[in-house]
mmCIF file of C-alpha atoms and ligand atoms in Angstrom:
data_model
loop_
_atom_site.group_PDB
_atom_site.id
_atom_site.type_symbol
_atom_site.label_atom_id
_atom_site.label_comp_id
_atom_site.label_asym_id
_atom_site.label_seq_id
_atom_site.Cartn_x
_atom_site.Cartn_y
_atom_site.Cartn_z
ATOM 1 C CA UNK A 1 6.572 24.346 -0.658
ATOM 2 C CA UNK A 2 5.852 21.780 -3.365
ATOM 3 C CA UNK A 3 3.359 22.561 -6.196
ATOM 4 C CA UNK A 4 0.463 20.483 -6.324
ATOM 5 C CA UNK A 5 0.555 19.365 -9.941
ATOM 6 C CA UNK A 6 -2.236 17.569 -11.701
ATOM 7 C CA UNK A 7 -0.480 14.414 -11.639
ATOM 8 C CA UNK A 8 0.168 14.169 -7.916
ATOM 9 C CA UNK A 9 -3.474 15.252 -7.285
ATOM 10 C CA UNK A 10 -4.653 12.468 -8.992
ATOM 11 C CA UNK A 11 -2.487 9.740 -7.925
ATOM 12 C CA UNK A 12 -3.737 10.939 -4.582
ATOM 13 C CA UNK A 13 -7.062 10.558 -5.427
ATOM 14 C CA UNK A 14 -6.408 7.182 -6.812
ATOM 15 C CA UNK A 15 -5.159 6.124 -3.343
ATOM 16 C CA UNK A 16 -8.766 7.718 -1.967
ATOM 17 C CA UNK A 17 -10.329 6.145 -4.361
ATOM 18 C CA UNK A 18 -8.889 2.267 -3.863
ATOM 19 C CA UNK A 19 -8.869 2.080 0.609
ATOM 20 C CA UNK A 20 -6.258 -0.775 0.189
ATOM 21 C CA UNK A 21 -2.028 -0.622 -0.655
ATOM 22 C CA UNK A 22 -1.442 -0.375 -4.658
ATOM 23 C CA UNK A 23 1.306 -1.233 -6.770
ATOM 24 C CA UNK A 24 2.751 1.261 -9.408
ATOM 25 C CA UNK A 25 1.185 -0.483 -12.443
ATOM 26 C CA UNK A 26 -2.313 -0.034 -10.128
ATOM 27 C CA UNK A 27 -1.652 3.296 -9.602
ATOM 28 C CA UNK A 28 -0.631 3.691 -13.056
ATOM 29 C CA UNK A 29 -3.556 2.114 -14.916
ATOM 30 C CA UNK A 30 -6.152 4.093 -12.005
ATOM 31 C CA UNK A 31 -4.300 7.769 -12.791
ATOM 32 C CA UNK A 32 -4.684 7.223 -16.331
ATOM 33 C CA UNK A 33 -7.978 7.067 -16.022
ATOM 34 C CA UNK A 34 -8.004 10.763 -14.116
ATOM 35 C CA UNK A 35 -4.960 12.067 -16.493
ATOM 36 C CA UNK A 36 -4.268 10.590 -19.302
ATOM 37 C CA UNK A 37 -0.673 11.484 -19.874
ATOM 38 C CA UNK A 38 0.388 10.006 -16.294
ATOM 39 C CA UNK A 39 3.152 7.575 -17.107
ATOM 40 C CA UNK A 40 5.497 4.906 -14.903
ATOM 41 C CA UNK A 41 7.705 7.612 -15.096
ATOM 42 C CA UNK A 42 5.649 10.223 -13.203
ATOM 43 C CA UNK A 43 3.902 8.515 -11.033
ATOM 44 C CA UNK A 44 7.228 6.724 -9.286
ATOM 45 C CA UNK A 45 8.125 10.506 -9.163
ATOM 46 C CA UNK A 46 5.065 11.257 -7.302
ATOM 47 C CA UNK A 47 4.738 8.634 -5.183
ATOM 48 C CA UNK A 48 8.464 9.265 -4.049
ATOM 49 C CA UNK A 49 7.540 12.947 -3.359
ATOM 50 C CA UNK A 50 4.088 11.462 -1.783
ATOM 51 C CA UNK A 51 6.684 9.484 0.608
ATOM 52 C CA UNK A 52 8.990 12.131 1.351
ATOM 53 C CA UNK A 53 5.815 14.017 2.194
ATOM 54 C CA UNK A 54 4.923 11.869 4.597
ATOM 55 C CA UNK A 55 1.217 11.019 2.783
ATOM 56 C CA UNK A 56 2.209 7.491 1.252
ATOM 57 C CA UNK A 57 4.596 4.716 2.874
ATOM 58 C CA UNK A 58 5.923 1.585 1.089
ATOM 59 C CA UNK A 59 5.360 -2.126 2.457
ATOM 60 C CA UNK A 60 7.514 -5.022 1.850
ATOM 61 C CA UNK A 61 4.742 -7.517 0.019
ATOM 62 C CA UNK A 62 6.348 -10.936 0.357
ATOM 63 C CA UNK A 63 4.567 -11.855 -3.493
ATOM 64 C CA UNK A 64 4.314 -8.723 -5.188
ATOM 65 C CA UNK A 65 7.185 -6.738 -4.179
ATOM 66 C CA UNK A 66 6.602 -3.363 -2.958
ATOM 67 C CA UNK A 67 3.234 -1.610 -2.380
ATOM 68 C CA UNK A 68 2.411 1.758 -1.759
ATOM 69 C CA UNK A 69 -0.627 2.642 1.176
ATOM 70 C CA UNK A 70 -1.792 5.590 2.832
ATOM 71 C CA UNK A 71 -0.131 6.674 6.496
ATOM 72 C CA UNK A 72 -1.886 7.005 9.196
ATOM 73 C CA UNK A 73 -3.988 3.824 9.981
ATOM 74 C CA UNK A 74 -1.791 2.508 13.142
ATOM 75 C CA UNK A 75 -0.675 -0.799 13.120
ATOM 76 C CA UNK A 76 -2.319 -3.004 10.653
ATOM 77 C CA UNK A 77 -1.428 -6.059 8.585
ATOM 78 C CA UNK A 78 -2.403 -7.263 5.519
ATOM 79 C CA UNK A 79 -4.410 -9.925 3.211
ATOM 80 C CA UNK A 80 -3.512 -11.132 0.317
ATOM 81 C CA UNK A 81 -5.732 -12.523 -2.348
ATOM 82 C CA UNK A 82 -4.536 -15.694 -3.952
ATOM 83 C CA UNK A 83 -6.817 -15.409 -6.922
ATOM 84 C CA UNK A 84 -7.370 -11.781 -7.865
ATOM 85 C CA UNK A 85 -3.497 -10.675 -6.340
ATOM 86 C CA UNK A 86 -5.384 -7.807 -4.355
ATOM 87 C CA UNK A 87 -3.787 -6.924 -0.964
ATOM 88 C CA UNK A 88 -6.491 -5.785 1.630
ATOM 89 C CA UNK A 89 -5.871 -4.089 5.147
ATOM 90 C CA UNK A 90 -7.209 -6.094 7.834
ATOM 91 C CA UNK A 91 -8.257 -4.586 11.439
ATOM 92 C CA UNK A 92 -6.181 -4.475 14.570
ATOM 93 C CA UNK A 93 -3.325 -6.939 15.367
ATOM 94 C CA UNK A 94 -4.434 -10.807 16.843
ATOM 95 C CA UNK A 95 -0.396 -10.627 17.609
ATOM 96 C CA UNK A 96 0.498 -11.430 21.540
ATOM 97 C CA UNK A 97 4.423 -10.852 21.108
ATOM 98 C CA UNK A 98 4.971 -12.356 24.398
ATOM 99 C CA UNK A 99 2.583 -15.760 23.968
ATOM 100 C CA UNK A 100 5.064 -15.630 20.515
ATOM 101 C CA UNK A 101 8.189 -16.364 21.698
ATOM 102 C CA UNK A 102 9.953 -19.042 24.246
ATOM 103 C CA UNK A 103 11.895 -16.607 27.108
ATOM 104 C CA UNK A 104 14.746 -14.573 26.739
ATOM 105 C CA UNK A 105 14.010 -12.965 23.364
ATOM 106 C CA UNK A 106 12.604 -9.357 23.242
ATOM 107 C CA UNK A 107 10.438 -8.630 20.505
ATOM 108 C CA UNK A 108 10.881 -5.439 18.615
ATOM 109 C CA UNK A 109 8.522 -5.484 16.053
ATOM 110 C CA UNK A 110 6.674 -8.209 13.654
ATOM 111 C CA UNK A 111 5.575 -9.000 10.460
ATOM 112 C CA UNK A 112 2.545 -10.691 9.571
ATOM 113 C CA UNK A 113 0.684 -11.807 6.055
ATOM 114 C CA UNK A 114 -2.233 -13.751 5.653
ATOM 115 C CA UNK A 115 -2.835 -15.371 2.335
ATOM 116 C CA UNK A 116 -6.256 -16.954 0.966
ATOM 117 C CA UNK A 117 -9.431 -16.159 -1.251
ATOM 118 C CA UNK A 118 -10.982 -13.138 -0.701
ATOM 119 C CA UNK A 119 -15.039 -12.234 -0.426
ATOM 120 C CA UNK A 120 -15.025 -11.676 -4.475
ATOM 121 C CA UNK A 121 -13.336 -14.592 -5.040
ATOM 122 C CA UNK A 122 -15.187 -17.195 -2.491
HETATM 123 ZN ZN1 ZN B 201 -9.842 -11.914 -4.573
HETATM 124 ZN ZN1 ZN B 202 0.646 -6.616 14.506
#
């Protein structure tokens, strides 16, 4: 068994803290506000053990690279804010696979993004 460290607790909380996928520099600026002497350093560390733990999972952002978000939601996609370059978890899936594509091709799996302004923004 892993020790919980201070660090990891507070990344964790971080990710409580902020209900939508964060980047490294988020999670960065967000810890250092919990511990001060969290660094890039550390908290890749930690989210890598937060990973392998099963707790975190990375998504492929088609803007800003990789994010980090909590498991466990079920299938979800994702918003992302043109003007503040937040990413926000939307409800449910309006995805028909099979409306999606002509015959003959069996889906395995999509990918969807929708880009905009969000309600702060508006
Ligand atoms: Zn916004
Ligand atoms: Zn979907």
């Amino acid at each position: 068994m892993r020790r919980n460290t201070i660090q990891k607790t507070a990344i964790e909380k971080v990710f409580r803290q902020h209900e939508r996928p964060l980047g490294i520099d988020e999670v960065v600026t967000y810890g250092r506000e919990l511990v001060k002497s969290l660094n890039q350093a550390t908290v890749y560390r930690n989210l890598k053990i937060l990973i392998e733990d099963g707790w975190l999972e990375r998504i492929a952002h088609p803007v800003l690279g990789v994010l980090y978000e909590r498991t466990g939601k079920g299938h979800h996609h994702h918003f992302y804010c043109r003007e503040c370059d937040l990413t926000f978890d939307l409800p449910g899936c309006p995805v028909n696979e099979d409306d999606a594509t002509p015959e003959g091709f069996i889906v395995e799996d999509h990918e969807l993004f929708l880009f905009g302004i969000c309600p702060s923004c508006d």
